[in-house]
Structure formats: structure tokens, C-alpha cells
PDB file of C-alpha atoms in Angstrom:
ATOM      1  CA  HIS A   1      75.561  39.413  16.779  1.00  0.00           C
ATOM      2  CA  PRO A   2      76.201  41.201  13.705  1.00  0.00           C
ATOM      3  CA  SER A   3      78.422  38.463  11.764  1.00  0.00           C
ATOM      4  CA  THR A   4      75.037  36.016  12.268  1.00  0.00           C
ATOM      5  CA  PHE A   5      72.473  38.617  10.903  1.00  0.00           C
ATOM      6  CA  ALA A   6      74.783  39.522   7.648  1.00  0.00           C
ATOM      7  CA  ARG A   7      74.534  35.562   7.097  1.00  0.00           C
ATOM      8  CA  VAL A   8      70.755  35.738   7.290  1.00  0.00           C
ATOM      9  CA  LYS A   9      70.673  38.724   5.153  1.00  0.00           C
ATOM     10  CA  GLU A  10      72.777  37.212   2.654  1.00  0.00           C
ATOM     11  CA  LEU A  11      70.944  34.288   2.390  1.00  0.00           C
ATOM     12  CA  CYS A  12      67.670  36.241   1.722  1.00  0.00           C
ATOM     13  CA  GLU A  13      69.309  38.306  -0.847  1.00  0.00           C
ATOM     14  CA  GLU A  14      70.720  34.772  -2.760  1.00  0.00           C
ATOM     15  CA  ARG A  15      67.263  33.096  -2.488  1.00  0.00           C
ATOM     16  CA  PRO A  16      64.463  35.599  -2.811  1.00  0.00           C
ATOM     17  CA  GLN A  17      61.869  32.859  -4.064  1.00  0.00           C
ATOM     18  CA  THR A  18      62.929  30.738  -0.665  1.00  0.00           C
ATOM     19  CA  PHE A  19      63.233  33.596   1.726  1.00  0.00           C
ATOM     20  CA  ILE A  20      59.839  35.395   1.246  1.00  0.00           C
ATOM     21  CA  PHE A  21      60.015  37.692   4.337  1.00  0.00           C
ATOM     22  CA  GLU A  22      62.060  40.282   4.794  1.00  0.00           C
ATOM     23  CA  PRO A  23      65.613  39.163   6.497  1.00  0.00           C
ATOM     24  CA  LEU A  24      64.437  40.658   9.998  1.00  0.00           C
ATOM     25  CA  TRP A  25      61.473  38.373  10.164  1.00  0.00           C
ATOM     26  CA  TYR A  26      63.860  35.049  10.168  1.00  0.00           C
ATOM     27  CA  TRP A  27      66.395  37.184  12.455  1.00  0.00           C
ATOM     28  CA  ALA A  28      63.341  37.245  15.069  1.00  0.00           C
ATOM     29  CA  ALA A  29      62.820  33.789  15.082  1.00  0.00           C
ATOM     30  CA  LEU A  30      66.530  32.867  15.563  1.00  0.00           C
ATOM     31  CA  CYS A  31      66.489  35.158  18.370  1.00  0.00           C
ATOM     32  CA  SER A  32      63.320  33.810  20.088  1.00  0.00           C
ATOM     33  CA  LEU A  33      65.347  30.312  20.750  1.00  0.00           C
ATOM     34  CA  LYS A  34      65.163  28.756  24.027  1.00  0.00           C
ATOM     35  CA  PRO A  35      68.836  27.857  25.724  1.00  0.00           C
ATOM     36  CA  SER A  36      68.456  24.423  24.898  1.00  0.00           C
ATOM     37  CA  LEU A  37      68.232  24.943  21.016  1.00  0.00           C
ATOM     38  CA  LEU A  38      71.414  26.663  21.121  1.00  0.00           C
ATOM     39  CA  LYS A  39      74.690  25.073  21.262  1.00  0.00           C
ATOM     40  CA  GLU A  40      77.624  26.351  23.736  1.00  0.00           C
ATOM     41  CA  GLY A  41      78.861  29.731  23.030  1.00  0.00           C
ATOM     42  CA  SER A  42      76.252  30.648  20.468  1.00  0.00           C
ATOM     43  CA  ARG A  43      76.166  34.116  19.403  1.00  0.00           C
ATOM     44  CA  LEU A  44      72.712  34.092  19.400  1.00  0.00           C
ATOM     45  CA  PRO A  45      70.779  35.479  22.574  1.00  0.00           C
ATOM     46  CA  PRO A  46      68.785  32.764  23.993  1.00  0.00           C
ATOM     47  CA  VAL A  47      64.787  33.939  25.734  1.00  0.00           C
ATOM     48  CA  ALA A  48      63.602  32.353  28.773  1.00  0.00           C
ATOM     49  CA  GLU A  49      61.427  28.967  28.242  1.00  0.00           C
ATOM     50  CA  ASP A  50      57.972  30.710  29.415  1.00  0.00           C
ATOM     51  CA  THR A  51      59.066  33.600  26.917  1.00  0.00           C
ATOM     52  CA  HIS A  52      60.025  30.558  24.139  1.00  0.00           C
ATOM     53  CA  LYS A  53      56.245  29.048  24.831  1.00  0.00           C
ATOM     54  CA  LYS A  54      54.565  32.147  24.658  1.00  0.00           C
ATOM     55  CA  LEU A  55      56.019  33.229  21.750  1.00  0.00           C
ATOM     56  CA  LEU A  56      55.119  29.975  19.802  1.00  0.00           C
ATOM     57  CA  LEU A  57      51.548  30.486  20.953  1.00  0.00           C
ATOM     58  CA  LEU A  58      51.268  33.440  18.502  1.00  0.00           C
ATOM     59  CA  TYR A  59      52.092  31.152  16.027  1.00  0.00           C
ATOM     60  CA  SER A  60      48.493  29.675  14.664  1.00  0.00           C
ATOM     61  CA  MET A  61      49.171  26.906  11.761  1.00  0.00           C
ATOM     62  CA  GLU A  62      50.091  23.336  12.395  1.00  0.00           C
ATOM     63  CA  VAL A  63      53.080  22.699  10.744  1.00  0.00           C
ATOM     64  CA  SER A  64      54.453  19.118   9.989  1.00  0.00           C
ATOM     65  CA  GLN A  65      56.924  19.744   7.430  1.00  0.00           C
ATOM     66  CA  PRO A  66      59.715  22.207   7.730  1.00  0.00           C
ATOM     67  CA  SER A  67      59.796  25.119   4.786  1.00  0.00           C
ATOM     68  CA  GLU A  68      62.994  25.021   2.498  1.00  0.00           C
ATOM     69  CA  ALA A  69      63.933  28.328   4.192  1.00  0.00           C
ATOM     70  CA  SER A  70      63.961  26.679   7.339  1.00  0.00           C
ATOM     71  CA  GLU A  71      65.665  23.966   6.160  1.00  0.00           C
ATOM     72  CA  ILE A  72      68.307  26.187   4.725  1.00  0.00           C
ATOM     73  CA  LEU A  73      68.683  28.221   8.170  1.00  0.00           C
ATOM     74  CA  ALA A  74      69.116  25.307  10.028  1.00  0.00           C
ATOM     75  CA  ASP A  75      71.558  24.183   7.923  1.00  0.00           C
ATOM     76  CA  ALA A  76      73.636  27.481   7.498  1.00  0.00           C
ATOM     77  CA  LEU A  77      73.454  28.041  11.626  1.00  0.00           C
ATOM     78  CA  GLN A  78      74.422  24.502  12.453  1.00  0.00           C
ATOM     79  CA  GLN A  79      77.107  25.702  14.560  1.00  0.00           C
ATOM     80  CA  GLU A  80      75.176  28.301  16.557  1.00  0.00           C
ATOM     81  CA  THR A  81      71.812  25.894  17.149  1.00  0.00           C
ATOM     82  CA  ARG A  82      70.477  22.703  18.223  1.00  0.00           C
ATOM     83  CA  CYS A  83      67.461  23.341  15.880  1.00  0.00           C
ATOM     84  CA  SER A  84      66.041  21.200  13.494  1.00  0.00           C
ATOM     85  CA  ALA A  85      64.850  23.066  10.335  1.00  0.00           C
ATOM     86  CA  LEU A  86      60.885  22.157  11.978  1.00  0.00           C
ATOM     87  CA  ASP A  87      62.153  23.864  15.351  1.00  0.00           C
ATOM     88  CA  LEU A  88      62.332  27.040  12.995  1.00  0.00           C
ATOM     89  CA  GLU A  89      59.154  27.042  11.758  1.00  0.00           C
TER      90      GLU A  89
END
């Protein structure tokens, strides 16, 4: 949804030291969430459970702590998602 992407862009512009990637990378992550991680009526497009699992295989690092960027995104988009910051890693 355009307004959600605009919010991601805004966060990236406000905190360039925290959001080290281009906004499109964060948007791609948000657009790879399975339905159970999205709230009813979310404007983010869900992907199938199987697609979500396959996308997670592309990420190779073990993550035990969320990044500051993920914490900020999870907080800013809490009306859209059921995600923890760690889910966004």
C-alpha cells in the first residue's frame, strides 16, 4: 500500500544511521510476511506459508536479537502486523 511504503521511506530518511539499506529492501521484507503475521485488514500483501518458508531459507545468519531498524519498523507498523521485531529479521 502506498501510504505504508511512504512510512517506511520516511523512517529511512529520518534515521539513516539505523536504516542502512534502501527503503525498498525493508518493503520487500514486509511484503514477504505470511497471513498469520498480518492483522485483519492489513494493507500489506501476504504471501503463502510455503513461499514465506522458502524466503526464510535465503537468509543465512542466525539472529537472536532484532536490529534497531526492525524494532522501529515493528513499532511503527503495529496496526498492520502481528510481528515482533525478531520476526522482521
